[in-house]
Short mmCIF file of C-alpha atoms and ligand atoms in Angstrom, two decimals:
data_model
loop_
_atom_site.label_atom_id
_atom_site.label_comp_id
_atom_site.label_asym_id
_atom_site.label_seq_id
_atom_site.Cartn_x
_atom_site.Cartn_y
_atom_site.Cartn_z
CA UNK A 62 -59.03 16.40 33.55
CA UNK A 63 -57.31 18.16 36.66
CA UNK A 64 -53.55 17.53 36.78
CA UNK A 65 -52.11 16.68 39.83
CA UNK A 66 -49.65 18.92 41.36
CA UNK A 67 -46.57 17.37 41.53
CA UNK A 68 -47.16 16.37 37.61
CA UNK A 69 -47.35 20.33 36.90
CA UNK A 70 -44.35 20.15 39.10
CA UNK A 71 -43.04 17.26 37.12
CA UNK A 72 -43.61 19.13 33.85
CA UNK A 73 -42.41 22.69 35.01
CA UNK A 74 -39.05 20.96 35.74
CA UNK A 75 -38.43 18.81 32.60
CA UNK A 76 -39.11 22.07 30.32
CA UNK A 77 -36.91 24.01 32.31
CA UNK A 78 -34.23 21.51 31.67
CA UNK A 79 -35.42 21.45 27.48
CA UNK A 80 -35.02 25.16 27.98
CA UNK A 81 -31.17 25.24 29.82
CA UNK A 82 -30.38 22.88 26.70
CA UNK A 83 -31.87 25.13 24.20
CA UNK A 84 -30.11 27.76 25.23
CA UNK A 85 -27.19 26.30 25.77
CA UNK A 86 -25.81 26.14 22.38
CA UNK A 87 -26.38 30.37 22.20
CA UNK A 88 -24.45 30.88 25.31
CA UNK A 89 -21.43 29.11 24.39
CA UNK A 90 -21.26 30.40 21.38
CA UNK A 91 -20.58 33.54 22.87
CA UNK A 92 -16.82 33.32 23.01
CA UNK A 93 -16.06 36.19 20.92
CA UNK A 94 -17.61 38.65 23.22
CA UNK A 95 -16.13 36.98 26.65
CA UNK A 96 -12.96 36.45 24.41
CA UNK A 97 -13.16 40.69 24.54
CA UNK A 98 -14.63 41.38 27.84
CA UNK A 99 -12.02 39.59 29.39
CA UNK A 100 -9.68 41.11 27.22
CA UNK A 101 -11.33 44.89 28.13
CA UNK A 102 -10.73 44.34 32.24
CA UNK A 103 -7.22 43.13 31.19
CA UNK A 104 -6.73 46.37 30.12
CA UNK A 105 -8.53 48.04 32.08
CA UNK A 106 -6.09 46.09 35.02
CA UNK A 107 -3.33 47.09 33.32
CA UNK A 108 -4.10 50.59 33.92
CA UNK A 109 -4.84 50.20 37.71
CA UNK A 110 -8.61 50.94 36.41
CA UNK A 111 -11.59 48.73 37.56
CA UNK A 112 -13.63 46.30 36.14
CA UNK A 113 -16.53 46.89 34.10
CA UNK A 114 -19.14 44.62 35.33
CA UNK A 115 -21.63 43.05 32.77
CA UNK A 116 -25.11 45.14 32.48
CA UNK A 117 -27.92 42.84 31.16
CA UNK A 118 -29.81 45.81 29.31
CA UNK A 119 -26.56 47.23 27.80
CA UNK A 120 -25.58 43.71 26.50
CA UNK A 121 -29.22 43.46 24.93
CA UNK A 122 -28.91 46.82 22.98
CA UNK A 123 -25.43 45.58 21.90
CA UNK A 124 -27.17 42.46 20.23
CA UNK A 125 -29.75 44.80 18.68
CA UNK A 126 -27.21 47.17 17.41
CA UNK A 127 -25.21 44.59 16.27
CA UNK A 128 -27.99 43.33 14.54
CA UNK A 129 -28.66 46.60 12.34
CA UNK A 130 -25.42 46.70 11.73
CA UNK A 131 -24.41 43.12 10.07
CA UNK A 132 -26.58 44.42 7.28
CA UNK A 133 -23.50 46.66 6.37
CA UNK A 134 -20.07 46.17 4.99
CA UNK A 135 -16.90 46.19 6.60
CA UNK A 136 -14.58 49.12 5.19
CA UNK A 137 -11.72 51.04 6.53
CA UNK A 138 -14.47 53.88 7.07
CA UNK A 139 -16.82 51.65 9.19
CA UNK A 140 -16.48 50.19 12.96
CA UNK A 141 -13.50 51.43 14.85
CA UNK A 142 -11.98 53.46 11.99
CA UNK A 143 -15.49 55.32 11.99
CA UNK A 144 -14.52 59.06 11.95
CA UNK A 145 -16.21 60.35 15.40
CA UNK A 146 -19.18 62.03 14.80
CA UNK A 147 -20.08 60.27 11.53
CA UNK A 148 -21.15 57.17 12.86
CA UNK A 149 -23.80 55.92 11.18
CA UNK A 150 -27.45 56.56 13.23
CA UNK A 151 -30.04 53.95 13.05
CA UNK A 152 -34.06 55.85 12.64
CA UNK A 153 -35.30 53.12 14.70
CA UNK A 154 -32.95 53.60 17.89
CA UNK A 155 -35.69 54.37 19.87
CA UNK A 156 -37.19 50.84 19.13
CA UNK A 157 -34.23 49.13 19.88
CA UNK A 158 -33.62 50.98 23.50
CA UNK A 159 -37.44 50.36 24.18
CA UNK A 160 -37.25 46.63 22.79
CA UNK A 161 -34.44 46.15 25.82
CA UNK A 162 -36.44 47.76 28.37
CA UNK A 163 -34.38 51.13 28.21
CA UNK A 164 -34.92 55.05 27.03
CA UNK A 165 -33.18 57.85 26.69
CA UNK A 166 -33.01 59.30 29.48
CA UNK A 167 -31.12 56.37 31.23
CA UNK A 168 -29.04 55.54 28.24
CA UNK A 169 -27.39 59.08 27.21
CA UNK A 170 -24.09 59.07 29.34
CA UNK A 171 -23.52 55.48 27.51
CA UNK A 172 -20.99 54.66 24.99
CA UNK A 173 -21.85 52.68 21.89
CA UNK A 174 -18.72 51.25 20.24
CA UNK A 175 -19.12 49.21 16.91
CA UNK A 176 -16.04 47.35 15.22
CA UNK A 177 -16.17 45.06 12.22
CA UNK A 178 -13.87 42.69 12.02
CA UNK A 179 -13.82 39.99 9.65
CA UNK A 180 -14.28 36.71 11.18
CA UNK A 181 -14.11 38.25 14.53
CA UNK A 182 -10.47 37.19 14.91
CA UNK A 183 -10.16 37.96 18.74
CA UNK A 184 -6.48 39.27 18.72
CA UNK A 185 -7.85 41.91 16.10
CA UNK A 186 -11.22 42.59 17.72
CA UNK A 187 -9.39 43.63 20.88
CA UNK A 188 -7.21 45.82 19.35
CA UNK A 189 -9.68 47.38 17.26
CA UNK A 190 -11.20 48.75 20.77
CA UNK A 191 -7.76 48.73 23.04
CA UNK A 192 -5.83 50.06 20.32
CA UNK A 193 -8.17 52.42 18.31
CA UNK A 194 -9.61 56.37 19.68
CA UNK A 195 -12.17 53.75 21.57
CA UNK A 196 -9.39 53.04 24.24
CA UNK A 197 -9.65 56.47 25.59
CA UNK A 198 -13.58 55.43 26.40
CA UNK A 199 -11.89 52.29 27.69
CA UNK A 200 -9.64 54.12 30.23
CA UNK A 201 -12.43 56.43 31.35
CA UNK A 202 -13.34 55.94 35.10
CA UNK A 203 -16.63 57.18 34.60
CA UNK A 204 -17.42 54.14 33.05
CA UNK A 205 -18.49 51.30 35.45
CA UNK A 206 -20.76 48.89 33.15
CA UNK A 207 -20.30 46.81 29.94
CA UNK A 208 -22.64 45.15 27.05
CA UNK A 209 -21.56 43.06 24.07
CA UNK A 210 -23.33 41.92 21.38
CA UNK A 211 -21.90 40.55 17.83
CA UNK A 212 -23.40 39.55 14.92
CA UNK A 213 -21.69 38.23 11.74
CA UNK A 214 -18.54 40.49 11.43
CA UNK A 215 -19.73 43.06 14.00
CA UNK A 216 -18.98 43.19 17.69
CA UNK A 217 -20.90 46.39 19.39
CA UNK A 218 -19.38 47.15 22.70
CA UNK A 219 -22.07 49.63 24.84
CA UNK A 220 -20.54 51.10 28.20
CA UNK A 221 -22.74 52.27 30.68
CA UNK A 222 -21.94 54.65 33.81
CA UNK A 223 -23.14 55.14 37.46
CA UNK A 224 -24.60 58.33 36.98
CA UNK A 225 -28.93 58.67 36.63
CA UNK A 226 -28.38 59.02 32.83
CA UNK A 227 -25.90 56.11 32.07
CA UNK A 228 -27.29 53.28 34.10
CA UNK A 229 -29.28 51.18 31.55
CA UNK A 230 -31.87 50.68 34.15
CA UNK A 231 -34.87 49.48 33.16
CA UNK A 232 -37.11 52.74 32.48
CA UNK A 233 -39.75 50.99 34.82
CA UNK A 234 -39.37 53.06 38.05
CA UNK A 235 -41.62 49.53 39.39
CA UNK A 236 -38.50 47.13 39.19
CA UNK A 237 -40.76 44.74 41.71
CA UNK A 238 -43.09 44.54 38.49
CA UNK A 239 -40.57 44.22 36.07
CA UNK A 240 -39.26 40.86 37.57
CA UNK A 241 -42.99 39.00 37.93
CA UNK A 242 -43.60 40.35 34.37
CA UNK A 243 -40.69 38.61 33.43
CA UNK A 244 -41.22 35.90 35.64
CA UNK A 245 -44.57 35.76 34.36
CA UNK A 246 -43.45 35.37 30.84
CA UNK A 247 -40.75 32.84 31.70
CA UNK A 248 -43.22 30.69 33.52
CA UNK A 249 -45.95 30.67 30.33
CA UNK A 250 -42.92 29.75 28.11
CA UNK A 251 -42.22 26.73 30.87
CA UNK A 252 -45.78 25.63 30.36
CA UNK A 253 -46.25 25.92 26.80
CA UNK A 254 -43.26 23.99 26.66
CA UNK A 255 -44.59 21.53 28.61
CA UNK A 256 -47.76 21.89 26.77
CA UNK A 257 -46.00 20.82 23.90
CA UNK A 258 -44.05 17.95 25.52
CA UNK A 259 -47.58 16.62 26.72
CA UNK A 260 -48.75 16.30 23.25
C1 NAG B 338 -9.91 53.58 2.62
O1 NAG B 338 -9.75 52.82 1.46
C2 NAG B 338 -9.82 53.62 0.30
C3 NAG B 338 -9.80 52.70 -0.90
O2 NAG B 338 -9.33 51.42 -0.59
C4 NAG B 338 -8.65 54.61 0.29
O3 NAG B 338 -8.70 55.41 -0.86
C5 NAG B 338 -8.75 55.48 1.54
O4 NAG B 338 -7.62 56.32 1.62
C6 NAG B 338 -8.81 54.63 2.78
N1 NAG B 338 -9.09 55.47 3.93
C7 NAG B 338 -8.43 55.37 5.06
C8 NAG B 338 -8.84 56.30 6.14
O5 NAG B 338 -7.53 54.57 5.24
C1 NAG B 339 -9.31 46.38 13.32
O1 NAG B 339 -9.71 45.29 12.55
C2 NAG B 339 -9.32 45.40 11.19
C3 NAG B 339 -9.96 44.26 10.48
O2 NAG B 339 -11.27 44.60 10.21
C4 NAG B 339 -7.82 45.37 11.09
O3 NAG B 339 -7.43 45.46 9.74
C5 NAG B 339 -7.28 46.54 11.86
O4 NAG B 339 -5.88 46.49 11.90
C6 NAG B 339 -7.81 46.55 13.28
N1 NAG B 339 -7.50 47.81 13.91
C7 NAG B 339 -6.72 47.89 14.97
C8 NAG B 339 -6.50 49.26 15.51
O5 NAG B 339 -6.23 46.92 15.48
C1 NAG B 340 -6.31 57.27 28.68
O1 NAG B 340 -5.92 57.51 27.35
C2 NAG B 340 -5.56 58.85 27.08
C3 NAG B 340 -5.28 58.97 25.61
O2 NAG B 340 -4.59 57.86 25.15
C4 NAG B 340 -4.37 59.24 27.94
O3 NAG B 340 -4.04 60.58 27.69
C5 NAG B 340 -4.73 59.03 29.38
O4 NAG B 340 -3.61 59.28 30.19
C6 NAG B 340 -5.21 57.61 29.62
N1 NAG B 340 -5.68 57.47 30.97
C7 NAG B 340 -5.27 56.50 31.76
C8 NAG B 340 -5.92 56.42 33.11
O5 NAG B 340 -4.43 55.69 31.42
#
């Protein structure tokens, strides 16, 4: 049987719309980390500094981090009372970078800031990064960028810069085929979606 076009059509919009309202639910759940974004360029204002604009790959390593992360237990040691230089490493940081389309290279000049806070009270989670040694990272004009990710009692702040090595570019020098990759893959979701509507 050949579908018709505008039925494709037809589909392609009604799984988009079963996909805005699946993912709706994760996005406004989010309020923790806007709750401390917003609360970061407050500061930030407050100190005649600019904004740090949202970076899509930085925010998806924050969710990863956050994500190795939950697994351990908030002490006074751990998060933003983490002694510099002992924070913890994860073996499979490479993964993660790859996993959000980043290396490296472009991901060395960053900033990777993880507080646990139980509950993720938001009055505490800002001061835990406003009012901790991370607020000197905070007031740093060479950071232009921001990702945040939280998991359970973790919230991972990553900052990102404007130099070659602190962009969180995608590695792909190709961004043209980054997009219809991702385009490609969003489109096969739409139709398997539909796919499954159909049955
Ligand atoms: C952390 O807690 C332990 C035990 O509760 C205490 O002995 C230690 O002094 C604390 N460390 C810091 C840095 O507050
Ligand atoms: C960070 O959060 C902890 C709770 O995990 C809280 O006890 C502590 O006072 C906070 N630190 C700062 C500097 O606000
Ligand atoms: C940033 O914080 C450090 C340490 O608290 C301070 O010495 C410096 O003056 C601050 N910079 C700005 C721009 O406020």
């Amino acid at each position: 049987m050949v579908l018709p076009k505008f039925s494709l059509c037809f589909w392609l919009l009604l799984s988009s719309l079963v996909i805005l309202l699946i993912n709706c639910p994760v996005k406004c759940d989010d309020d923790e980390e806007d709750n401390l974004y917003q609360g970061i360029n407050k500061y930030r204002a407050s100190l005649n500094l600019k904004a740090l604009t949202r970076n899509d790959n930085a925010n998806c390593l924050a969710e990863k981090l956050a994500n190795q992360f939950k697994k351990q237990p908030c002490t006074n040691t751990t998060g933003a009372n983490t002694v510099p230089g002992t924070e913890p490493q994860f073996s499979n940081y490479p993964d993660l970078l790859s996993k959000c389309d980043l290396a490296i290279s472009n991901t060395r000049d960053g900033n990777v800031m993880p507080a646990c806070v139980p509950g993720l009270v938001p009055s505490l989670v800002l001061a835990n990064f406003t009012k901790s040694l991370y607020s000197d990272s905070l007031n740093d004009t060479k950071y232009t960028g921001i990702g945040i990710g939280s998991e359970d009692n973790w919230i991972v702040v990553v900052l990102t810069t404007n130099t070659p090595s602190g962009t969180f570019a995608p590695y792909s020098s190709n961004g043209v085929n980054l997009i219809s990759k991702s385009g490609l893959i969003y489109c096969s979701v739409l139709f398997l979606v539909g796919y499954i509507l159909l049955l």
